Amino acid sequence: DAGITQSPRYKITETGRQVTLMCHQTWSHSYMFWYRQDLGHGLRLIYYSAAADITDKGEVPDGYVVSRSKTENFPLTLESATRSQTSVYFCASSESHSNQPQHFGDGTRLSIL
Amino acid sequence: TQLLEQSPQFLSIQEGENLTVYCNSSSVFSSLQWYRQEPGEGPVLLVTVVTGGEVKKLKRLTFQFGDARKDSSLHITAAQPGDTGLYLCAGVRGKLVFGAGTILRVKS
């Protein structure tokens, strides 16, 4: 089915571990985004990508790394997880410009102990 | 400090009541989007408003963009339990900037 898929849906890990969240979209959208959602803060942009091999920082990029070797995939890596990175992470995509409506995945709930 | 302030943060009402959610900023946006999010799912776009003063209707939902394109409102008429969810406004200033959201609970 066409859409945007995030995996895993739930993840528990320990501080200091590396963890990668996966995002795959089947629309061939140019733009992809990673957000974190925390109570009282809404959605905050971590990183975004305008095309394959083009990525840029968002509002809260520290502690995160992204790559985009293929248009359809946009993985997010926490290099050394910290408790403050416990959150729900959403991946999104949009057709062309960064201000177009975004289509979201169902999120990954990440807990760091 | 949020660039977009949404109010109220939480709203609990009875089925059939009317309500309004506000999205305010001191900044001008080229357009504004409203999303609805249900538990365990990602936000889903409801509407985009582009022109200052624009009003859009989606069944019982009415969206308005302020004349100066700094604020917006969402009015729901005769709310139903199916309207329960998190409502997010997002302004476009180069990138999309989200408000913190309004949690709406409609009791039957």
mmCIF file of C-alpha atoms in Angstrom:
data_model
loop_
_atom_site.group_PDB
_atom_site.id
_atom_site.type_symbol
_atom_site.label_atom_id
_atom_site.label_comp_id
_atom_site.label_asym_id
_atom_site.label_seq_id
_atom_site.Cartn_x
_atom_site.Cartn_y
_atom_site.Cartn_z
ATOM 1 C CA ASP A 1 0.000 0.000 0.000
ATOM 2 C CA ALA A 2 1.169 3.505 -0.741
ATOM 3 C CA GLY A 3 2.060 5.576 2.262
ATOM 4 C CA ILE A 4 4.696 6.303 4.829
ATOM 5 C CA THR A 5 5.871 3.594 7.202
ATOM 6 C CA GLN A 6 7.882 3.948 10.367
ATOM 7 C CA SER A 7 9.652 1.164 12.201
ATOM 8 C CA PRO A 8 9.819 0.087 14.884
ATOM 9 C CA ARG A 9 6.559 1.362 16.400
ATOM 10 C CA TYR A 10 7.950 0.948 19.915
ATOM 11 C CA LYS A 11 11.531 0.805 21.162
ATOM 12 C CA ILE A 12 13.091 0.632 24.608
ATOM 13 C CA THR A 13 16.833 1.105 24.937
ATOM 14 C CA GLU A 14 19.458 2.231 27.420
ATOM 15 C CA THR A 15 21.414 5.442 27.687
ATOM 16 C CA GLY A 16 24.556 5.443 25.575
ATOM 17 C CA ARG A 17 23.218 2.978 23.021
ATOM 18 C CA GLN A 18 22.911 3.782 19.351
ATOM 19 C CA VAL A 19 19.437 3.418 17.908
ATOM 20 C CA THR A 20 18.107 3.935 14.391
ATOM 21 C CA LEU A 21 14.527 4.751 13.511
ATOM 22 C CA MET A 22 13.446 3.881 9.998
ATOM 23 C CA CYS A 23 11.141 5.761 7.655
ATOM 24 C CA HIS A 24 10.006 4.607 4.216
ATOM 25 C CA GLN A 25 7.644 6.359 1.812
ATOM 26 C CA THR A 26 6.155 5.061 -1.424
ATOM 27 C CA TRP A 27 4.972 8.359 -2.943
ATOM 28 C CA SER A 28 8.392 9.445 -4.289
ATOM 29 C CA HIS A 29 7.971 12.717 -2.404
ATOM 30 C CA SER A 30 11.008 14.965 -2.580
ATOM 31 C CA TYR A 31 10.857 16.272 0.971
ATOM 32 C CA MET A 32 11.093 14.202 4.122
ATOM 33 C CA PHE A 33 11.107 15.326 7.742
ATOM 34 C CA TRP A 34 11.770 14.026 11.227
ATOM 35 C CA TYR A 35 9.920 15.488 14.208
ATOM 36 C CA ARG A 36 9.763 14.708 17.880
ATOM 37 C CA GLN A 37 6.543 15.236 19.810
ATOM 38 C CA ASP A 38 6.631 16.014 23.509
ATOM 39 C CA LEU A 39 3.855 17.181 25.793
ATOM 40 C CA GLY A 40 3.686 20.962 25.855
ATOM 41 C CA HIS A 41 6.018 21.387 22.898
ATOM 42 C CA GLY A 42 4.021 20.079 20.002
ATOM 43 C CA LEU A 43 6.006 18.858 17.011
ATOM 44 C CA ARG A 44 9.596 20.045 16.764
ATOM 45 C CA LEU A 45 11.615 19.580 13.614
ATOM 46 C CA ILE A 46 14.835 17.593 14.034
ATOM 47 C CA TYR A 47 16.112 17.273 10.467
ATOM 48 C CA TYR A 48 14.699 17.481 6.989
ATOM 49 C CA SER A 49 15.730 16.533 3.485
ATOM 50 C CA ALA A 50 14.839 18.201 0.198
ATOM 51 C CA ALA A 51 16.088 15.316 -1.962
ATOM 52 C CA ALA A 52 18.416 12.335 -1.893
ATOM 53 C CA ASP A 53 21.805 13.272 -0.435
ATOM 54 C CA ILE A 54 20.520 16.688 0.718
ATOM 55 C CA THR A 55 19.787 17.101 4.416
ATOM 56 C CA ASP A 56 19.542 20.086 6.736
ATOM 57 C CA LYS A 57 19.129 20.778 10.429
ATOM 58 C CA GLY A 58 15.836 21.735 11.992
ATOM 59 C CA GLU A 59 15.059 23.232 15.364
ATOM 60 C CA VAL A 60 16.479 20.471 17.612
ATOM 61 C CA PRO A 61 19.189 18.524 15.722
ATOM 62 C CA ASP A 62 21.719 17.924 18.508
ATOM 63 C CA GLY A 63 22.345 14.234 19.216
ATOM 64 C CA TYR A 64 20.758 13.060 15.974
ATOM 65 C CA VAL A 65 22.137 12.030 12.588
ATOM 66 C CA VAL A 66 20.247 11.474 9.334
ATOM 67 C CA SER A 67 21.042 10.189 5.892
ATOM 68 C CA ARG A 68 19.148 9.954 2.642
ATOM 69 C CA SER A 69 20.890 7.754 0.110
ATOM 70 C CA LYS A 70 17.568 6.865 -1.557
ATOM 71 C CA THR A 71 14.536 9.081 -2.112
ATOM 72 C CA GLU A 72 12.200 6.686 -0.320
ATOM 73 C CA ASN A 73 14.192 6.163 2.891
ATOM 74 C CA PHE A 74 15.137 8.647 5.605
ATOM 75 C CA PRO A 75 16.588 6.947 8.703
ATOM 76 C CA LEU A 76 17.171 8.840 11.942
ATOM 77 C CA THR A 77 20.012 7.716 14.235
ATOM 78 C CA LEU A 78 20.562 8.596 17.856
ATOM 79 C CA GLU A 79 24.299 8.103 18.161
ATOM 80 C CA SER A 80 24.417 7.852 21.959
ATOM 81 C CA ALA A 81 20.914 7.899 23.389
ATOM 82 C CA THR A 82 20.100 10.080 26.392
ATOM 83 C CA ARG A 83 17.006 10.104 28.607
ATOM 84 C CA SER A 84 16.036 13.519 27.231
ATOM 85 C CA GLN A 85 15.562 11.865 23.851
ATOM 86 C CA THR A 86 12.662 9.802 25.170
ATOM 87 C CA SER A 87 9.834 10.934 22.926
ATOM 88 C CA VAL A 88 7.481 10.022 20.111
ATOM 89 C CA TYR A 89 9.186 10.456 16.749
ATOM 90 C CA PHE A 90 7.278 11.184 13.555
ATOM 91 C CA CYS A 91 8.487 10.991 10.004
ATOM 92 C CA ALA A 92 6.690 12.985 7.313
ATOM 93 C CA SER A 93 6.949 13.637 3.597
ATOM 94 C CA SER A 94 5.670 16.256 1.176
ATOM 95 C CA GLU A 95 5.526 16.592 -2.586
ATOM 96 C CA SER A 96 7.707 19.487 -3.495
ATOM 97 C CA HIS A 97 8.290 22.564 -1.388
ATOM 98 C CA SER A 98 8.906 22.409 2.337
ATOM 99 C CA ASN A 99 5.698 24.382 2.905
ATOM 100 C CA GLN A 100 3.424 21.868 1.197
ATOM 101 C CA PRO A 101 1.043 19.764 3.318
ATOM 102 C CA GLN A 102 2.882 16.952 5.011
ATOM 103 C CA HIS A 103 1.922 13.294 5.255
ATOM 104 C CA PHE A 104 2.890 11.666 8.519
ATOM 105 C CA GLY A 105 3.732 8.151 9.579
ATOM 106 C CA ASP A 106 2.174 6.669 12.717
ATOM 107 C CA GLY A 107 5.226 7.388 14.856
ATOM 108 C CA THR A 108 7.830 5.526 16.898
ATOM 109 C CA ARG A 109 7.513 5.655 20.663
ATOM 110 C CA LEU A 110 11.067 5.599 22.013
ATOM 111 C CA SER A 111 11.887 5.115 25.682
ATOM 112 C CA ILE A 112 15.444 5.503 26.930
ATOM 113 C CA LEU A 113 16.150 4.072 30.365
ATOM 114 C CA THR B 1 8.450 30.218 23.727
ATOM 115 C CA GLN B 2 6.246 28.832 20.980
ATOM 116 C CA LEU B 3 6.094 30.832 17.757
ATOM 117 C CA LEU B 4 2.482 29.699 17.454
ATOM 118 C CA GLU B 5 0.364 29.753 20.611
ATOM 119 C CA GLN B 6 -2.700 27.546 20.677
ATOM 120 C CA SER B 7 -5.538 27.922 23.146
ATOM 121 C CA PRO B 8 -7.047 26.339 25.021
ATOM 122 C CA GLN B 9 -4.547 23.564 25.694
ATOM 123 C CA PHE B 10 -7.317 21.205 26.731
ATOM 124 C CA LEU B 11 -11.071 21.253 26.155
ATOM 125 C CA SER B 12 -13.655 18.809 27.456
ATOM 126 C CA ILE B 13 -17.223 19.343 26.291
ATOM 127 C CA GLN B 14 -20.525 17.536 25.906
ATOM 128 C CA GLU B 15 -21.771 16.210 22.588
ATOM 129 C CA GLY B 16 -23.728 18.883 20.724
ATOM 130 C CA GLU B 17 -21.838 21.868 22.095
ATOM 131 C CA ASN B 18 -19.939 24.354 19.959
ATOM 132 C CA LEU B 19 -16.284 25.242 20.461
ATOM 133 C CA THR B 20 -13.518 27.397 19.070
ATOM 134 C CA VAL B 21 -9.778 26.727 19.087
ATOM 135 C CA TYR B 22 -7.362 29.591 18.553
ATOM 136 C CA CYS B 23 -3.927 29.760 16.994
ATOM 137 C CA ASN B 24 -2.067 33.044 17.521
ATOM 138 C CA SER B 25 1.305 34.500 16.636
ATOM 139 C CA SER B 26 3.082 37.811 16.359
ATOM 140 C CA SER B 27 4.597 36.615 13.084
ATOM 141 C CA VAL B 28 3.104 36.630 9.605
ATOM 142 C CA PHE B 29 2.699 33.319 7.808
ATOM 143 C CA SER B 30 2.370 32.712 4.082
ATOM 144 C CA SER B 31 -0.240 30.059 4.853
ATOM 145 C CA LEU B 32 -1.526 28.043 7.763
ATOM 146 C CA GLN B 33 -2.464 24.408 8.058
ATOM 147 C CA TRP B 34 -4.687 22.583 10.529
ATOM 148 C CA TYR B 35 -4.069 18.954 11.410
ATOM 149 C CA ARG B 36 -5.933 16.462 13.572
ATOM 150 C CA GLN B 37 -4.141 13.671 15.389
ATOM 151 C CA GLU B 38 -5.688 10.610 17.036
ATOM 152 C CA PRO B 39 -3.911 8.524 19.700
ATOM 153 C CA GLY B 40 -1.269 6.231 18.242
ATOM 154 C CA GLU B 41 -1.388 7.881 14.833
ATOM 155 C CA GLY B 42 0.316 10.701 13.002
ATOM 156 C CA PRO B 43 -1.310 14.075 12.290
ATOM 157 C CA VAL B 44 -3.624 14.232 9.291
ATOM 158 C CA LEU B 45 -4.151 17.444 7.340
ATOM 159 C CA LEU B 46 -7.630 18.972 7.607
ATOM 160 C CA VAL B 47 -7.241 22.203 5.681
ATOM 161 C CA THR B 48 -4.836 24.850 4.416
ATOM 162 C CA VAL B 49 -5.732 28.546 4.482
ATOM 163 C CA VAL B 50 -3.705 30.901 2.363
ATOM 164 C CA THR B 51 -5.350 34.312 1.981
ATOM 165 C CA GLY B 52 -5.844 36.786 4.825
ATOM 166 C CA GLY B 53 -9.483 36.682 5.906
ATOM 167 C CA GLU B 54 -10.082 33.357 4.188
ATOM 168 C CA VAL B 55 -12.807 31.097 5.586
ATOM 169 C CA LYS B 56 -13.009 27.401 4.755
ATOM 170 C CA LYS B 57 -15.659 24.932 5.823
ATOM 171 C CA LEU B 58 -15.293 21.206 6.210
ATOM 172 C CA LYS B 59 -18.716 19.856 7.233
ATOM 173 C CA ARG B 60 -19.148 21.074 10.840
ATOM 174 C CA LEU B 61 -15.649 22.574 11.008
ATOM 175 C CA THR B 62 -15.029 26.204 10.035
ATOM 176 C CA PHE B 63 -11.493 27.513 9.652
ATOM 177 C CA GLN B 64 -10.584 31.179 9.452
ATOM 178 C CA PHE B 65 -7.289 32.864 8.664
ATOM 179 C CA GLY B 66 -6.802 36.293 10.205
ATOM 180 C CA ASP B 67 -6.718 39.352 7.967
ATOM 181 C CA ALA B 68 -3.067 39.981 8.842
ATOM 182 C CA ARG B 69 -2.185 36.279 8.424
ATOM 183 C CA LYS B 70 -0.897 36.084 12.013
ATOM 184 C CA ASP B 71 -3.686 34.036 13.542
ATOM 185 C CA SER B 72 -6.324 31.454 12.795
ATOM 186 C CA SER B 73 -9.306 29.807 14.420
ATOM 187 C CA LEU B 74 -11.114 26.512 14.168
ATOM 188 C CA HIS B 75 -14.791 26.444 15.097
ATOM 189 C CA ILE B 76 -16.665 23.169 15.512
ATOM 190 C CA THR B 77 -20.459 23.208 15.497
ATOM 191 C CA ALA B 78 -22.417 20.531 17.356
ATOM 192 C CA ALA B 79 -19.350 18.558 18.393
ATOM 193 C CA GLN B 80 -19.510 14.776 18.270
ATOM 194 C CA PRO B 81 -17.432 12.117 20.077
ATOM 195 C CA GLY B 82 -15.713 11.392 16.766
ATOM 196 C CA ASP B 83 -14.218 14.897 16.884
ATOM 197 C CA THR B 84 -12.112 13.880 19.886
ATOM 198 C CA GLY B 85 -8.411 14.289 19.197
ATOM 199 C CA LEU B 86 -5.434 16.623 19.182
ATOM 200 C CA TYR B 87 -5.802 19.626 16.895
ATOM 201 C CA LEU B 88 -2.591 21.205 15.654
ATOM 202 C CA CYS B 89 -2.094 24.403 13.746
ATOM 203 C CA ALA B 90 1.058 24.857 11.665
ATOM 204 C CA GLY B 91 2.246 28.066 10.062
ATOM 205 C CA VAL B 92 4.420 28.291 6.998
ATOM 206 C CA ARG B 93 7.499 30.528 7.333
ATOM 207 C CA GLY B 94 9.898 28.841 4.952
ATOM 208 C CA LYS B 95 9.383 25.676 6.939
ATOM 209 C CA LEU B 96 6.347 24.458 8.826
ATOM 210 C CA VAL B 97 6.120 25.621 12.448
ATOM 211 C CA PHE B 98 3.694 23.766 14.713
ATOM 212 C CA GLY B 99 1.748 24.967 17.696
ATOM 213 C CA ALA B 100 1.643 22.786 20.831
ATOM 214 C CA GLY B 101 -1.895 21.646 20.067
ATOM 215 C CA THR B 102 -5.345 21.566 21.654
ATOM 216 C CA ILE B 103 -6.592 18.303 23.114
ATOM 217 C CA LEU B 104 -10.334 18.033 22.521
ATOM 218 C CA ARG B 105 -12.518 15.525 24.304
ATOM 219 C CA VAL B 106 -16.172 15.271 23.364
ATOM 220 C CA LYS B 107 -18.269 13.289 25.816
ATOM 221 C CA SER B 108 -21.454 11.506 24.762
#
